[in-house]
Amino acid sequence: QVQLVESGGGLVQPGGSLRLSCAASGNIFRSNAMGWYRQAPGKERELVARITRGGGTNYADSVKGRFTIPRDNAKNTASLQMNSLKPEDTAVYYCNADLAPNVYWGQGTRVTVSS
């Protein structure tokens, strides 16, 4: 059983930065992939960034060049570094771990980008 707990959300001004962290209670080093998703009010949950066990990454077009997803298997954490934040990045961000056939989600952390 894996439990994921996100932290690092909050209120930030446009152009600012935040770093989200996802701490896992179980070993996630064997996960096929770790990812960050977000859900804005009235919208569906969408993929933001994902990193595979082999280190391959993919990002939503809207965050390319601004967000990065480092992964530290030794610390059993996954992070999301968010730079040059925009109001449209406002959402609840969820950490995701793919340990097929099971997929685990955190409870989410809210990010608000506003002046």
PDB file of C-alpha atoms in Angstrom:
ATOM      1  CA  GLN A   1       0.000   0.000   0.000  1.00  0.00           C
ATOM      2  CA  VAL A   2       1.295   3.404  -0.969  1.00  0.00           C
ATOM      3  CA  GLN A   3       0.141   6.707   0.446  1.00  0.00           C
ATOM      4  CA  LEU A   4       1.061   9.983  -1.181  1.00  0.00           C
ATOM      5  CA  VAL A   5       1.059  13.322   0.597  1.00  0.00           C
ATOM      6  CA  GLU A   6       1.547  16.550  -1.321  1.00  0.00           C
ATOM      7  CA  SER A   7       2.807  19.793   0.145  1.00  0.00           C
ATOM      8  CA  GLY A   8       4.088  23.140  -1.031  1.00  0.00           C
ATOM      9  CA  GLY A   9       0.978  24.714  -2.464  1.00  0.00           C
ATOM     10  CA  GLY A  10      -0.143  28.219  -1.655  1.00  0.00           C
ATOM     11  CA  LEU A  11      -0.741  31.696  -3.001  1.00  0.00           C
ATOM     12  CA  VAL A  12       1.836  33.195  -5.336  1.00  0.00           C
ATOM     13  CA  GLN A  13       1.931  36.216  -7.590  1.00  0.00           C
ATOM     14  CA  PRO A  14       2.115  35.865 -11.359  1.00  0.00           C
ATOM     15  CA  GLY A  15       5.698  35.274 -12.409  1.00  0.00           C
ATOM     16  CA  GLY A  16       6.560  33.654  -9.106  1.00  0.00           C
ATOM     17  CA  SER A  17       7.709  30.136  -8.291  1.00  0.00           C
ATOM     18  CA  LEU A  18       6.584  27.259  -6.146  1.00  0.00           C
ATOM     19  CA  ARG A  19       7.962  23.813  -5.504  1.00  0.00           C
ATOM     20  CA  LEU A  20       5.513  21.025  -4.775  1.00  0.00           C
ATOM     21  CA  SER A  21       6.623  17.884  -3.006  1.00  0.00           C
ATOM     22  CA  CYS A  22       5.078  14.439  -2.869  1.00  0.00           C
ATOM     23  CA  ALA A  23       6.131  12.179  -0.019  1.00  0.00           C
ATOM     24  CA  ALA A  24       5.374   8.474  -0.293  1.00  0.00           C
ATOM     25  CA  SER A  25       4.774   6.194   2.657  1.00  0.00           C
ATOM     26  CA  GLY A  26       5.776   3.122   0.724  1.00  0.00           C
ATOM     27  CA  ASN A  27       8.535   2.400  -1.734  1.00  0.00           C
ATOM     28  CA  ILE A  28       7.806   4.147  -4.970  1.00  0.00           C
ATOM     29  CA  PHE A  29      11.141   3.451  -6.621  1.00  0.00           C
ATOM     30  CA  ARG A  30       9.536   0.512  -8.422  1.00  0.00           C
ATOM     31  CA  SER A  31       6.756   2.656  -9.825  1.00  0.00           C
ATOM     32  CA  ASN A  32       6.463   2.749 -13.583  1.00  0.00           C
ATOM     33  CA  ALA A  33       5.992   6.478 -13.444  1.00  0.00           C
ATOM     34  CA  MET A  34       5.301   9.379 -11.133  1.00  0.00           C
ATOM     35  CA  GLY A  35       3.226  12.274 -12.225  1.00  0.00           C
ATOM     36  CA  TRP A  36       1.566  15.520 -11.315  1.00  0.00           C
ATOM     37  CA  TYR A  37      -1.946  16.326 -12.421  1.00  0.00           C
ATOM     38  CA  ARG A  38      -4.096  19.341 -11.783  1.00  0.00           C
ATOM     39  CA  GLN A  39      -7.752  20.201 -11.745  1.00  0.00           C
ATOM     40  CA  ALA A  40      -9.006  23.738 -12.070  1.00  0.00           C
ATOM     41  CA  PRO A  41     -12.556  24.705 -11.042  1.00  0.00           C
ATOM     42  CA  GLY A  42     -15.048  23.503 -13.598  1.00  0.00           C
ATOM     43  CA  LYS A  43     -12.434  21.602 -15.584  1.00  0.00           C
ATOM     44  CA  GLU A  44     -11.312  18.020 -15.874  1.00  0.00           C
ATOM     45  CA  ARG A  45      -8.159  16.735 -14.246  1.00  0.00           C
ATOM     46  CA  GLU A  46      -5.223  17.005 -16.629  1.00  0.00           C
ATOM     47  CA  LEU A  47      -1.675  15.769 -16.771  1.00  0.00           C
ATOM     48  CA  VAL A  48       0.915  18.405 -15.928  1.00  0.00           C
ATOM     49  CA  ALA A  49       4.167  16.440 -15.900  1.00  0.00           C
ATOM     50  CA  ARG A  50       5.259  12.834 -15.685  1.00  0.00           C
ATOM     51  CA  ILE A  51       8.537  11.028 -15.192  1.00  0.00           C
ATOM     52  CA  THR A  52       9.087   7.326 -15.867  1.00  0.00           C
ATOM     53  CA  ARG A  53      11.273   4.948 -13.918  1.00  0.00           C
ATOM     54  CA  GLY A  54      13.856   5.286 -16.649  1.00  0.00           C
ATOM     55  CA  GLY A  55      13.900   9.049 -16.293  1.00  0.00           C
ATOM     56  CA  GLY A  56      11.893   9.945 -19.351  1.00  0.00           C
ATOM     57  CA  THR A  57       9.664  12.963 -18.926  1.00  0.00           C
ATOM     58  CA  ASN A  58       6.712  14.502 -20.639  1.00  0.00           C
ATOM     59  CA  TYR A  59       4.973  17.772 -19.959  1.00  0.00           C
ATOM     60  CA  ALA A  60       1.741  19.440 -20.891  1.00  0.00           C
ATOM     61  CA  ASP A  61       2.328  21.975 -23.640  1.00  0.00           C
ATOM     62  CA  SER A  62       1.067  24.725 -21.373  1.00  0.00           C
ATOM     63  CA  VAL A  63       3.877  24.186 -18.844  1.00  0.00           C
ATOM     64  CA  LYS A  64       6.830  23.285 -21.060  1.00  0.00           C
ATOM     65  CA  GLY A  65       9.827  25.435 -20.285  1.00  0.00           C
ATOM     66  CA  ARG A  66       8.349  26.541 -16.974  1.00  0.00           C
ATOM     67  CA  PHE A  67       7.832  23.369 -14.919  1.00  0.00           C
ATOM     68  CA  THR A  68      10.229  20.528 -14.217  1.00  0.00           C
ATOM     69  CA  ILE A  69       9.695  17.189 -12.471  1.00  0.00           C
ATOM     70  CA  PRO A  70      12.805  15.962 -10.707  1.00  0.00           C
ATOM     71  CA  ARG A  71      12.593  12.606  -8.974  1.00  0.00           C
ATOM     72  CA  ASP A  72      14.606  11.350  -6.059  1.00  0.00           C
ATOM     73  CA  ASN A  73      14.136   7.632  -5.547  1.00  0.00           C
ATOM     74  CA  ALA A  74      16.559   7.634  -2.631  1.00  0.00           C
ATOM     75  CA  LYS A  75      14.352  10.057  -0.730  1.00  0.00           C
ATOM     76  CA  ASN A  76      11.131   8.433  -1.907  1.00  0.00           C
ATOM     77  CA  THR A  77       9.795  11.765  -3.059  1.00  0.00           C
ATOM     78  CA  ALA A  78       8.708  13.414  -6.236  1.00  0.00           C
ATOM     79  CA  SER A  79       8.663  17.141  -6.788  1.00  0.00           C
ATOM     80  CA  LEU A  80       7.308  19.673  -9.220  1.00  0.00           C
ATOM     81  CA  GLN A  81       9.269  22.865  -9.683  1.00  0.00           C
ATOM     82  CA  MET A  82       6.995  25.541 -11.072  1.00  0.00           C
ATOM     83  CA  ASN A  83       8.467  28.777 -12.393  1.00  0.00           C
ATOM     84  CA  SER A  84       6.965  31.770 -14.192  1.00  0.00           C
ATOM     85  CA  LEU A  85       3.560  30.918 -12.800  1.00  0.00           C
ATOM     86  CA  LYS A  86       0.481  32.266 -14.523  1.00  0.00           C
ATOM     87  CA  PRO A  87      -3.073  32.786 -13.261  1.00  0.00           C
ATOM     88  CA  GLU A  88      -4.177  29.917 -15.489  1.00  0.00           C
ATOM     89  CA  ASP A  89      -1.956  27.588 -13.442  1.00  0.00           C
ATOM     90  CA  THR A  90      -4.383  28.001 -10.557  1.00  0.00           C
ATOM     91  CA  ALA A  91      -5.684  24.551  -9.620  1.00  0.00           C
ATOM     92  CA  VAL A  92      -5.495  21.724  -7.148  1.00  0.00           C
ATOM     93  CA  TYR A  93      -2.381  19.691  -7.915  1.00  0.00           C
ATOM     94  CA  TYR A  94      -2.319  15.942  -7.353  1.00  0.00           C
ATOM     95  CA  CYS A  95       0.595  13.574  -7.122  1.00  0.00           C
ATOM     96  CA  ASN A  96       0.194  10.243  -8.890  1.00  0.00           C
ATOM     97  CA  ALA A  97       2.128   6.985  -8.719  1.00  0.00           C
ATOM     98  CA  ASP A  98       1.694   4.307 -11.345  1.00  0.00           C
ATOM     99  CA  LEU A  99       2.420   0.892  -9.842  1.00  0.00           C
ATOM    100  CA  ALA A 100       0.453  -1.104 -12.329  1.00  0.00           C
ATOM    101  CA  PRO A 101      -2.043  -2.553 -11.919  1.00  0.00           C
ATOM    102  CA  ASN A 102      -2.585  -0.067  -9.089  1.00  0.00           C
ATOM    103  CA  VAL A 103      -2.533   3.695  -9.370  1.00  0.00           C
ATOM    104  CA  TYR A 104      -2.265   5.901  -6.296  1.00  0.00           C
ATOM    105  CA  TRP A 105      -3.277   9.509  -5.765  1.00  0.00           C
ATOM    106  CA  GLY A 106      -2.520  12.077  -3.113  1.00  0.00           C
ATOM    107  CA  GLN A 107      -5.166  14.298  -1.583  1.00  0.00           C
ATOM    108  CA  GLY A 108      -4.060  17.345  -3.552  1.00  0.00           C
ATOM    109  CA  THR A 109      -2.526  20.699  -2.744  1.00  0.00           C
ATOM    110  CA  ARG A 110      -4.007  23.982  -3.874  1.00  0.00           C
ATOM    111  CA  VAL A 111      -2.042  26.464  -5.939  1.00  0.00           C
ATOM    112  CA  THR A 112      -3.424  29.937  -6.486  1.00  0.00           C
ATOM    113  CA  VAL A 113      -1.678  32.384  -8.791  1.00  0.00           C
ATOM    114  CA  SER A 114      -3.033  35.852  -8.287  1.00  0.00           C
ATOM    115  CA  SER A 115      -1.916  39.403  -7.698  1.00  0.00           C
TER     116      SER A 115
END
